[in-house]
Amino acid sequence: MSSESQTPNLSVEDEAKAQSKKAAKKEAAKLEKQRRRQEAASSAASASVAGISIGDTPDPLASNYGDVPLLDLQSKEVTGLKWTDIGALTEDLKDQKVLIRGRAQTIRAVGKNIAFLVVRQMGFTVQCVLTVAPDLVSRHMVKYATGLSRESHVDIEGIISVPGVPIKGATQQVEVQVRKLYGISKAENLPINIEDAARSESEIEKALQAGEQLVRVNQDTRLNYRVLDLRTPANQAIFRVQCQVENIFRQFLLSEGFVGIHTPKLIGGSSEGGSAVFRLDYKGQPACLAQSPQLHKQMAICGDFGRVFEIGPVFRAEDSFTHRHLCEFTGLDVEMEIKEHYFEVMDIVDRLFVAMFDSLNENCKKELEAIERQYPFEPLKYLRKTLRLPFQEGVQMLKEVGMEVDPYGDLNTEAERKLGQLVLEKYGTEFYILHRYPLAVRPFYTMPSYDDPLYSNSFDVFIRGEEIISGAQRVHVPDFLEKRAEACGIDVKTISTYIDSFRYGAPPHGGFGVGLERVVMLFCALNNIRKTSLFPRDPTRIAP
Amino acid sequence: MSSESQTPNLSVEDEAKAQSKKAAKKEAAKLEKQRRRQEAASSAASASVAGISIGDTPDPLASNYGDVPLLDLQSKEVTGLKWTDIGALTEDLKDQKVLIRGRAQTIRAVGKNIAFLVVRQMGFTVQCVLTVAPDLVSRHMVKYATGLSRESHVDIEGIISVPGVPIKGATQQVEVQVRKLYGISKAENLPINIEDAARSESEIEKALQAGEQLVRVNQDTRLNYRVLDLRTPANQAIFRVQCQVENIFRQFLLSEGFVGIHTPKLIGGSSEGGSAVFRLDYKGQPACLAQSPQLHKQMAICGDFGRVFEIGPVFRAEDSFTHRHLCEFTGLDVEMEIKEHYFEVMDIVDRLFVAMFDSLNENCKKELEAIERQYPFEPLKYLRKTLRLPFQEGVQMLKEVGMEVDPYGDLNTEAERKLGQLVLEKYGTEFYILHRYPLAVRPFYTMPSYDDPLYSNSFDVFIRGEEIISGAQRVHVPDFLEKRAEACGIDVKTISTYIDSFRYGAPPHGGFGVGLERVVMLFCALNNIRKTSLFPRDPTRIAP
């Protein structure tokens, strides 16, 4: 039940097979053991297996460099050695000996006696220098260094020095005078270079004007080699910001008395209905993947948790080939009892997101700068108290600039963008709530407005003209809910356990759902949601 | 992309259909509007629609009680009224007027002039008293109160009084002298009573000895009516403890420099292989649900995040009908670069879980007491520094008590339990790490031991004799990884994107996975994992 794969529980008839398989594995392991004894014996002759020869002279300093054999990386011993993080290398460490581990980002030889390595660890880089010197650094060692492949991991022991001039090619303003250099793991030929992947559009343009054609890595190539692409400073920052968005979401809600829950993603029947659902066979029963935790988070309210939130994957089989749709994304969901008005839900949205934006601006400065360097953007404009615009007013604003919108229909993407512009001009905010949507464009469980059943107690929230949140008061009366489901063409039988949950007393309640990837994308004004999903899934992509 | 269902993106040919559907909805909404105008008009005549008549006398206090019509609960207005939480009702509020909302848990009439209601809100209960008094409480009102169905929601306005004797039937030691009583939502006939569901086995036994047969609600019935079952104090506490386990997990790891990530649950090919996988069609491509975030969390390490964790659903299509297996559960996963030894991963496990247990014991006292009242258990015994027992030593301990175990095989459930007992007797702990497992019983990505390839750099962690965590150093060399996968009978083609991730330089790394439900189950010594899953999924259950 722990999250890692274990030997599966076997049926009686599988046992025999497993036994013979086990015997075969043992045999394989024995052979492997022999092979490795030989390897160990040969590598013991010299720590360096780099196979460097300069003339025929054996290098008396050979033990100071070379590739570390795998055997030495298989938890051989706890040496007590201390590694220093590259991000922690500062002038305070001048003249001290340090041990670092990182990737050889760039390798440059200057003649045969000097080599420069820029070594990177989680976005931080330091320049490491090898200079041939008697009893310290041999020419063999410099040759070994310059023969390293980019992105290989190295362990470097060296002395910290502080150069008189600023270092441009690295984040840390010190150098490491290398004394020992060991290859930990080798990178093969790279399909994309990190420098290319990290380049901004404006750098490419500027170079072009100067007559130089720099490599532009397109979005699809990035995703094909995502583990390389993720190493750029901007991507390292994006996913740290994303983690922070989630942290603030959790911490804020916990402080407001919400309980974090986990609802099932495997659902009998067809979730909330519709075609945009992934279907599967569940032990002979038809099932699907939850399109949202909607039904079960409401059931948790019927189970008396009062205020709940959930962070988890959401699955949409929609054929949406846009910059803002994914087939799997991370939903941040909230559901809460309300006393009398859906504004209580909007109050939470308001305070939660203002707190979130404040915290990101305050605590993620470095990350936002790293993103901004590759993908320039203006900080989000938002008010201390979030604007709440009635839908009808929004329609009116659009009408006044000549954009006719069905007052009982939904806004299309163009209208949403336009309204975002108008709101920014009139109210000075790029973050606002549009509420009291037409009932006909909302899901069946949405509570109609008390004074006009053509409208509903619902809202969407926009950042920079794009929707990130949907929310509403829900129908808590089972018979009315059933009627609404039927009216929306949903097969009530498939959601009977949901509707029945309201038969044992259900409080008035409401909630909302947020797309985590969209929040990060729009806060940083990125142009594609694939940039904020670690391993995105869209209609044509299910790898890596 | 927000987590709630939106009108799906429509293809061109669907647009027309949607338009006519929309028109039909508008028509339906108009009719509904008319119907409700009428309802509103008739209910405006009196707030009470309870239909109570005692003789023919109209009650001059009729506006003080009755069912609130739905229309008044559809966000009609923000009144500024303040509700007090039932858990906050203390003697400090003596003689003050309060407004509360909760469920009528029990309703008891004493003659025609007095009624007692126990009203519950999120596990807290308060006794509310109606006593007929001129100009305050009418007999009609008492009759209305006693006619309420259990578990219905009510709004009560009343005066706090402090009785001279302790109140046994409620958590709060004050009473509410009811002045106004409104029904907010009605419960239909209950299939199970909360008191029955909340009863401990020992209460049932004790009553039986006294000749009284009390209702025992079995596990399956509980799950069939989970929204009722969840309302018991023990269940309210279990899921608050679960939330806390997750909080501590996150906070500890964040403080140690880990980044929270989200990896895809939709995987091309067959995840880590094996039959225990849910398969589905992904836009015409074969796909499956991730059996763990194993492959992608390692890929995040190849993407330079250094230290990552993930909290998310894990899917196992195993036919395991045990007290500790689910088809969907919440995985707490960790992956991290290591410098030289898998003990670095075990160090994190050690400190994380000791911190977690300490925090639960310190900060969840009330919740643990609530669980203990229904399901008695002894507090978990654990050491300040977690015991690390080599697998071979464990085998030897079992041998010494006459239990022969294959030193190159896995421990079965019986052996695990026995070893748990022996460890408790010898070391005084119910929480320990068993490490250096035979390679043959671990997943293909497990790093063999440096000195004996029949063993591996892996570990399991046990609470009260049951496994909750699996972890290991991983193979970070792509060619070796490929060989290991082949040796374990895995079709390497299906995991090529995973293996290729290691070709661009991969650091030595390791990690572990924990089952959230198991941690809570075993910390509280519960007998069934279905008790710690909000809406459990097992081979025969996919509802509610």
PDB file of N, CA, C and O in Angstrom, chain B residues 265-320:
ATOM      1  N   LYS B 265      -0.724  11.332 -14.050  1.00  0.00           N
ATOM      2  CA  LYS B 265      -1.305  10.034 -13.690  1.00  0.00           C
ATOM      3  C   LYS B 265      -1.651   9.251 -14.952  1.00  0.00           C
ATOM      4  O   LYS B 265      -1.864   8.045 -14.880  1.00  0.00           O
ATOM      5  N   LEU B 266      -1.770   9.948 -16.058  1.00  0.00           N
ATOM      6  CA  LEU B 266      -2.012   9.295 -17.343  1.00  0.00           C
ATOM      7  C   LEU B 266      -0.666   9.020 -18.002  1.00  0.00           C
ATOM      8  O   LEU B 266       0.099   9.943 -18.288  1.00  0.00           O
ATOM      9  N   ILE B 267      -0.390   7.740 -18.210  1.00  0.00           N
ATOM     10  CA  ILE B 267       0.926   7.296 -18.642  1.00  0.00           C
ATOM     11  C   ILE B 267       0.774   6.489 -19.920  1.00  0.00           C
ATOM     12  O   ILE B 267      -0.100   5.628 -20.004  1.00  0.00           O
ATOM     13  N   GLY B 268       1.615   6.761 -20.930  1.00  0.00           N
ATOM     14  CA  GLY B 268       1.633   5.914 -22.109  1.00  0.00           C
ATOM     15  C   GLY B 268       2.224   4.564 -21.739  1.00  0.00           C
ATOM     16  O   GLY B 268       2.967   4.452 -20.764  1.00  0.00           O
ATOM     17  N   GLY B 269       1.914   3.525 -22.490  1.00  0.00           N
ATOM     18  CA  GLY B 269       2.466   2.204 -22.197  1.00  0.00           C
ATOM     19  C   GLY B 269       1.861   1.621 -20.945  1.00  0.00           C
ATOM     20  O   GLY B 269       0.651   1.722 -20.723  1.00  0.00           O
ATOM     21  N   SER B 270       2.700   1.045 -20.076  1.00  0.00           N
ATOM     22  CA  SER B 270       2.130   0.302 -18.946  1.00  0.00           C
ATOM     23  C   SER B 270       2.769   0.655 -17.617  1.00  0.00           C
ATOM     24  O   SER B 270       2.955  -0.200 -16.776  1.00  0.00           O
ATOM     25  N   SER B 271       3.122   1.936 -17.413  1.00  0.00           N
ATOM     26  CA  SER B 271       3.666   2.382 -16.132  1.00  0.00           C
ATOM     27  C   SER B 271       4.870   1.529 -15.777  1.00  0.00           C
ATOM     28  O   SER B 271       5.752   1.332 -16.602  1.00  0.00           O
ATOM     29  N   GLU B 272       4.921   0.987 -14.589  1.00  0.00           N
ATOM     30  CA  GLU B 272       6.070   0.171 -14.191  1.00  0.00           C
ATOM     31  C   GLU B 272       5.888  -1.289 -14.588  1.00  0.00           C
ATOM     32  O   GLU B 272       6.635  -2.152 -14.162  1.00  0.00           O
ATOM     33  N   GLY B 273       4.873  -1.575 -15.396  1.00  0.00           N
ATOM     34  CA  GLY B 273       4.651  -2.949 -15.822  1.00  0.00           C
ATOM     35  C   GLY B 273       3.817  -3.711 -14.821  1.00  0.00           C
ATOM     36  O   GLY B 273       3.421  -3.194 -13.788  1.00  0.00           O
ATOM     37  N   GLY B 274       3.548  -4.939 -15.161  1.00  0.00           N
ATOM     38  CA  GLY B 274       2.752  -5.773 -14.272  1.00  0.00           C
ATOM     39  C   GLY B 274       1.294  -5.707 -14.668  1.00  0.00           C
ATOM     40  O   GLY B 274       0.875  -4.871 -15.473  1.00  0.00           O
ATOM     41  N   SER B 275       0.518  -6.613 -14.092  1.00  0.00           N
ATOM     42  CA  SER B 275      -0.881  -6.734 -14.481  1.00  0.00           C
ATOM     43  C   SER B 275      -1.766  -5.799 -13.662  1.00  0.00           C
ATOM     44  O   SER B 275      -2.892  -5.523 -14.027  1.00  0.00           O
ATOM     45  N   ALA B 276      -1.235  -5.315 -12.537  1.00  0.00           N
ATOM     46  CA  ALA B 276      -2.078  -4.561 -11.614  1.00  0.00           C
ATOM     47  C   ALA B 276      -2.245  -3.115 -12.062  1.00  0.00           C
ATOM     48  O   ALA B 276      -2.024  -2.177 -11.312  1.00  0.00           O
ATOM     49  N   VAL B 277      -2.640  -2.930 -13.304  1.00  0.00           N
ATOM     50  CA  VAL B 277      -2.690  -1.589 -13.848  1.00  0.00           C
ATOM     51  C   VAL B 277      -4.056  -1.354 -14.508  1.00  0.00           C
ATOM     52  O   VAL B 277      -4.621  -2.266 -15.121  1.00  0.00           O
ATOM     53  N   PHE B 278      -4.610  -0.165 -14.307  1.00  0.00           N
ATOM     54  CA  PHE B 278      -5.857   0.189 -14.990  1.00  0.00           C
ATOM     55  C   PHE B 278      -5.497   0.727 -16.374  1.00  0.00           C
ATOM     56  O   PHE B 278      -4.730   1.678 -16.491  1.00  0.00           O
ATOM     57  N   ARG B 279      -6.038   0.104 -17.399  1.00  0.00           N
ATOM     58  CA  ARG B 279      -5.746   0.525 -18.759  1.00  0.00           C
ATOM     59  C   ARG B 279      -6.868   1.379 -19.318  1.00  0.00           C
ATOM     60  O   ARG B 279      -8.030   1.204 -18.946  1.00  0.00           O
ATOM     61  N   LEU B 280      -6.534   2.277 -20.214  1.00  0.00           N
ATOM     62  CA  LEU B 280      -7.567   3.068 -20.862  1.00  0.00           C
ATOM     63  C   LEU B 280      -7.093   3.532 -22.229  1.00  0.00           C
ATOM     64  O   LEU B 280      -5.917   3.394 -22.563  1.00  0.00           O
ATOM     65  N   ASP B 281      -8.039   4.041 -22.977  1.00  0.00           N
ATOM     66  CA  ASP B 281      -7.724   4.558 -24.302  1.00  0.00           C
ATOM     67  C   ASP B 281      -7.514   6.056 -24.191  1.00  0.00           C
ATOM     68  O   ASP B 281      -8.378   6.788 -23.711  1.00  0.00           O
ATOM     69  N   TYR B 282      -6.336   6.526 -24.614  1.00  0.00           N
ATOM     70  CA  TYR B 282      -6.025   7.945 -24.553  1.00  0.00           C
ATOM     71  C   TYR B 282      -5.997   8.482 -25.974  1.00  0.00           C
ATOM     72  O   TYR B 282      -4.974   8.394 -26.662  1.00  0.00           O
ATOM     73  N   LYS B 283      -7.136   8.960 -26.435  1.00  0.00           N
ATOM     74  CA  LYS B 283      -7.213   9.552 -27.775  1.00  0.00           C
ATOM     75  C   LYS B 283      -6.642   8.596 -28.832  1.00  0.00           C
ATOM     76  O   LYS B 283      -5.850   9.012 -29.691  1.00  0.00           O
ATOM     77  N   GLY B 284      -6.970   7.300 -28.677  1.00  0.00           N
ATOM     78  CA  GLY B 284      -6.525   6.327 -29.650  1.00  0.00           C
ATOM     79  C   GLY B 284      -5.200   5.662 -29.313  1.00  0.00           C
ATOM     80  O   GLY B 284      -4.787   4.725 -29.996  1.00  0.00           O
ATOM     81  N   GLN B 285      -4.518   6.157 -28.281  1.00  0.00           N
ATOM     82  CA  GLN B 285      -3.265   5.522 -27.870  1.00  0.00           C
ATOM     83  C   GLN B 285      -3.502   4.687 -26.610  1.00  0.00           C
ATOM     84  O   GLN B 285      -4.269   5.089 -25.739  1.00  0.00           O
ATOM     85  N   PRO B 286      -2.814   3.524 -26.482  1.00  0.00           N
ATOM     86  CA  PRO B 286      -2.955   2.763 -25.245  1.00  0.00           C
ATOM     87  C   PRO B 286      -2.293   3.518 -24.096  1.00  0.00           C
ATOM     88  O   PRO B 286      -1.202   4.065 -24.248  1.00  0.00           O
ATOM     89  N   ALA B 287      -2.971   3.557 -22.968  1.00  0.00           N
ATOM     90  CA  ALA B 287      -2.441   4.281 -21.817  1.00  0.00           C
ATOM     91  C   ALA B 287      -2.856   3.550 -20.554  1.00  0.00           C
ATOM     92  O   ALA B 287      -3.646   2.610 -20.591  1.00  0.00           O
ATOM     93  N   CYS B 288      -2.316   4.010 -19.438  1.00  0.00           N
ATOM     94  CA  CYS B 288      -2.709   3.418 -18.159  1.00  0.00           C
ATOM     95  C   CYS B 288      -2.603   4.476 -17.079  1.00  0.00           C
ATOM     96  O   CYS B 288      -2.108   5.577 -17.300  1.00  0.00           O
ATOM     97  N   LEU B 289      -3.121   4.126 -15.903  1.00  0.00           N
ATOM     98  CA  LEU B 289      -3.017   5.021 -14.757  1.00  0.00           C
ATOM     99  C   LEU B 289      -1.754   4.688 -13.974  1.00  0.00           C
ATOM    100  O   LEU B 289      -1.452   3.510 -13.740  1.00  0.00           O
ATOM    101  N   ALA B 290      -1.038   5.706 -13.562  1.00  0.00           N
ATOM    102  CA  ALA B 290       0.239   5.504 -12.873  1.00  0.00           C
ATOM    103  C   ALA B 290       0.041   4.693 -11.595  1.00  0.00           C
ATOM    104  O   ALA B 290      -0.797   5.023 -10.761  1.00  0.00           O
ATOM    105  N   GLN B 291       0.831   3.636 -11.443  1.00  0.00           N
ATOM    106  CA  GLN B 291       0.798   2.819 -10.231  1.00  0.00           C
ATOM    107  C   GLN B 291       1.547   3.494  -9.095  1.00  0.00           C
ATOM    108  O   GLN B 291       1.515   3.037  -7.953  1.00  0.00           O
ATOM    109  N   SER B 292       2.285   4.523  -9.430  1.00  0.00           N
ATOM    110  CA  SER B 292       3.001   5.345  -8.462  1.00  0.00           C
ATOM    111  C   SER B 292       3.656   6.457  -9.268  1.00  0.00           C
ATOM    112  O   SER B 292       3.750   6.354 -10.485  1.00  0.00           O
ATOM    113  N   PRO B 293       4.115   7.525  -8.614  1.00  0.00           N
ATOM    114  CA  PRO B 293       4.816   8.571  -9.381  1.00  0.00           C
ATOM    115  C   PRO B 293       6.286   8.218  -9.603  1.00  0.00           C
ATOM    116  O   PRO B 293       7.077   9.079  -9.971  1.00  0.00           O
ATOM    117  N   GLN B 294       6.646   6.957  -9.368  1.00  0.00           N
ATOM    118  CA  GLN B 294       8.044   6.522  -9.411  1.00  0.00           C
ATOM    119  C   GLN B 294       8.823   7.060 -10.609  1.00  0.00           C
ATOM    120  O   GLN B 294       9.823   7.749 -10.451  1.00  0.00           O
ATOM    121  N   LEU B 295       8.344   6.738 -11.806  1.00  0.00           N
ATOM    122  CA  LEU B 295       9.134   7.077 -12.993  1.00  0.00           C
ATOM    123  C   LEU B 295       9.287   8.593 -13.128  1.00  0.00           C
ATOM    124  O   LEU B 295      10.386   9.098 -13.354  1.00  0.00           O
ATOM    125  N   HIS B 296       8.195   9.321 -12.957  1.00  0.00           N
ATOM    126  CA  HIS B 296       8.264  10.763 -13.175  1.00  0.00           C
ATOM    127  C   HIS B 296       8.942  11.517 -12.039  1.00  0.00           C
ATOM    128  O   HIS B 296       9.520  12.573 -12.258  1.00  0.00           O
ATOM    129  N   LYS B 297       8.874  11.000 -10.826  1.00  0.00           N
ATOM    130  CA  LYS B 297       9.590  11.713  -9.764  1.00  0.00           C
ATOM    131  C   LYS B 297      11.093  11.559  -9.979  1.00  0.00           C
ATOM    132  O   LYS B 297      11.864  12.483  -9.738  1.00  0.00           O
ATOM    133  N   GLN B 298      11.515  10.399 -10.498  1.00  0.00           N
ATOM    134  CA  GLN B 298      12.937  10.247 -10.843  1.00  0.00           C
ATOM    135  C   GLN B 298      13.311  11.162 -12.002  1.00  0.00           C
ATOM    136  O   GLN B 298      14.399  11.727 -12.036  1.00  0.00           O
ATOM    137  N   MET B 299      12.382  11.310 -12.950  1.00  0.00           N
ATOM    138  CA  MET B 299      12.649  12.204 -14.081  1.00  0.00           C
ATOM    139  C   MET B 299      12.766  13.659 -13.611  1.00  0.00           C
ATOM    140  O   MET B 299      13.521  14.447 -14.176  1.00  0.00           O
ATOM    141  N   ALA B 300      12.016  14.010 -12.562  1.00  0.00           N
ATOM    142  CA  ALA B 300      12.152  15.362 -11.989  1.00  0.00           C
ATOM    143  C   ALA B 300      13.548  15.547 -11.406  1.00  0.00           C
ATOM    144  O   ALA B 300      14.111  16.646 -11.456  1.00  0.00           O
ATOM    145  N   ILE B 301      14.120  14.477 -10.854  1.00  0.00           N
ATOM    146  CA  ILE B 301      15.500  14.552 -10.356  1.00  0.00           C
ATOM    147  C   ILE B 301      16.455  14.754 -11.541  1.00  0.00           C
ATOM    148  O   ILE B 301      17.373  15.564 -11.470  1.00  0.00           O
ATOM    149  N   CYS B 302      16.209  14.047 -12.647  1.00  0.00           N
ATOM    150  CA  CYS B 302      17.016  14.262 -13.859  1.00  0.00           C
ATOM    151  C   CYS B 302      16.822  15.687 -14.379  1.00  0.00           C
ATOM    152  O   CYS B 302      17.660  16.209 -15.110  1.00  0.00           O
ATOM    153  N   GLY B 303      15.700  16.309 -14.036  1.00  0.00           N
ATOM    154  CA  GLY B 303      15.407  17.685 -14.427  1.00  0.00           C
ATOM    155  C   GLY B 303      15.962  18.701 -13.442  1.00  0.00           C
ATOM    156  O   GLY B 303      15.619  19.878 -13.496  1.00  0.00           O
ATOM    157  N   ASP B 304      16.810  18.246 -12.507  1.00  0.00           N
ATOM    158  CA  ASP B 304      17.590  19.123 -11.617  1.00  0.00           C
ATOM    159  C   ASP B 304      16.839  19.741 -10.452  1.00  0.00           C
ATOM    160  O   ASP B 304      17.277  20.746  -9.900  1.00  0.00           O
ATOM    161  N   PHE B 305      15.694  19.158 -10.051  1.00  0.00           N
ATOM    162  CA  PHE B 305      15.012  19.739  -8.896  1.00  0.00           C
ATOM    163  C   PHE B 305      15.638  19.331  -7.558  1.00  0.00           C
ATOM    164  O   PHE B 305      15.251  19.841  -6.516  1.00  0.00           O
ATOM    165  N   GLY B 306      16.583  18.405  -7.614  1.00  0.00           N
ATOM    166  CA  GLY B 306      17.382  18.110  -6.415  1.00  0.00           C
ATOM    167  C   GLY B 306      16.669  17.247  -5.397  1.00  0.00           C
ATOM    168  O   GLY B 306      17.106  16.158  -5.072  1.00  0.00           O
ATOM    169  N   ARG B 307      15.566  17.791  -4.868  1.00  0.00           N
ATOM    170  CA  ARG B 307      14.783  17.072  -3.865  1.00  0.00           C
ATOM    171  C   ARG B 307      13.313  17.393  -4.139  1.00  0.00           C
ATOM    172  O   ARG B 307      12.927  18.555  -4.148  1.00  0.00           O
ATOM    173  N   VAL B 308      12.512  16.376  -4.373  1.00  0.00           N
ATOM    174  CA  VAL B 308      11.102  16.619  -4.688  1.00  0.00           C
ATOM    175  C   VAL B 308      10.200  15.729  -3.837  1.00  0.00           C
ATOM    176  O   VAL B 308      10.620  14.696  -3.327  1.00  0.00           O
ATOM    177  N   PHE B 309       8.959  16.186  -3.679  1.00  0.00           N
ATOM    178  CA  PHE B 309       7.952  15.315  -3.088  1.00  0.00           C
ATOM    179  C   PHE B 309       6.656  15.490  -3.860  1.00  0.00           C
ATOM    180  O   PHE B 309       6.457  16.490  -4.555  1.00  0.00           O
ATOM    181  N   GLU B 310       5.805  14.494  -3.755  1.00  0.00           N
ATOM    182  CA  GLU B 310       4.493  14.583  -4.402  1.00  0.00           C
ATOM    183  C   GLU B 310       3.458  13.935  -3.513  1.00  0.00           C
ATOM    184  O   GLU B 310       3.696  12.895  -2.905  1.00  0.00           O
ATOM    185  N   ILE B 311       2.296  14.557  -3.466  1.00  0.00           N
ATOM    186  CA  ILE B 311       1.143  13.979  -2.767  1.00  0.00           C
ATOM    187  C   ILE B 311       0.052  13.817  -3.805  1.00  0.00           C
ATOM    188  O   ILE B 311      -0.377  14.804  -4.407  1.00  0.00           O
ATOM    189  N   GLY B 312      -0.359  12.591  -4.065  1.00  0.00           N
ATOM    190  CA  GLY B 312      -1.364  12.407  -5.101  1.00  0.00           C
ATOM    191  C   GLY B 312      -1.868  10.983  -5.159  1.00  0.00           C
ATOM    192  O   GLY B 312      -1.328  10.096  -4.502  1.00  0.00           O
ATOM    193  N   PRO B 313      -2.913  10.785  -5.969  1.00  0.00           N
ATOM    194  CA  PRO B 313      -3.512   9.457  -6.027  1.00  0.00           C
ATOM    195  C   PRO B 313      -2.621   8.451  -6.754  1.00  0.00           C
ATOM    196  O   PRO B 313      -1.857   8.817  -7.638  1.00  0.00           O
ATOM    197  N   VAL B 314      -2.746   7.211  -6.343  1.00  0.00           N
ATOM    198  CA  VAL B 314      -1.973   6.106  -6.876  1.00  0.00           C
ATOM    199  C   VAL B 314      -2.993   5.006  -7.173  1.00  0.00           C
ATOM    200  O   VAL B 314      -3.930   4.815  -6.408  1.00  0.00           O
ATOM    201  N   PHE B 315      -2.834   4.358  -8.314  1.00  0.00           N
ATOM    202  CA  PHE B 315      -3.863   3.425  -8.776  1.00  0.00           C
ATOM    203  C   PHE B 315      -3.307   2.006  -8.891  1.00  0.00           C
ATOM    204  O   PHE B 315      -2.287   1.803  -9.560  1.00  0.00           O
ATOM    205  N   ARG B 316      -3.955   1.061  -8.257  1.00  0.00           N
ATOM    206  CA  ARG B 316      -3.535  -0.344  -8.322  1.00  0.00           C
ATOM    207  C   ARG B 316      -4.740  -1.212  -8.630  1.00  0.00           C
ATOM    208  O   ARG B 316      -5.685  -1.266  -7.831  1.00  0.00           O
ATOM    209  N   ALA B 317      -4.674  -1.900  -9.763  1.00  0.00           N
ATOM    210  CA  ALA B 317      -5.804  -2.744 -10.149  1.00  0.00           C
ATOM    211  C   ALA B 317      -5.699  -4.142  -9.545  1.00  0.00           C
ATOM    212  O   ALA B 317      -6.316  -5.080 -10.018  1.00  0.00           O
ATOM    213  N   GLU B 318      -4.922  -4.278  -8.467  1.00  0.00           N
ATOM    214  CA  GLU B 318      -4.751  -5.590  -7.837  1.00  0.00           C
ATOM    215  C   GLU B 318      -6.060  -6.135  -7.262  1.00  0.00           C
ATOM    216  O   GLU B 318      -6.867  -5.385  -6.739  1.00  0.00           O
ATOM    217  N   ASP B 319      -6.211  -7.445  -7.328  1.00  0.00           N
ATOM    218  CA  ASP B 319      -7.367  -8.087  -6.703  1.00  0.00           C
ATOM    219  C   ASP B 319      -7.042  -8.435  -5.256  1.00  0.00           C
ATOM    220  O   ASP B 319      -7.015  -9.607  -4.880  1.00  0.00           O
ATOM    221  N   SER B 320      -6.783  -7.432  -4.461  1.00  0.00           N
ATOM    222  CA  SER B 320      -6.389  -7.688  -3.078  1.00  0.00           C
ATOM    223  C   SER B 320      -7.560  -7.423  -2.149  1.00  0.00           C
ATOM    224  O   SER B 320      -7.934  -6.277  -1.934  1.00  0.00           O
TER     225      SER B 320
END
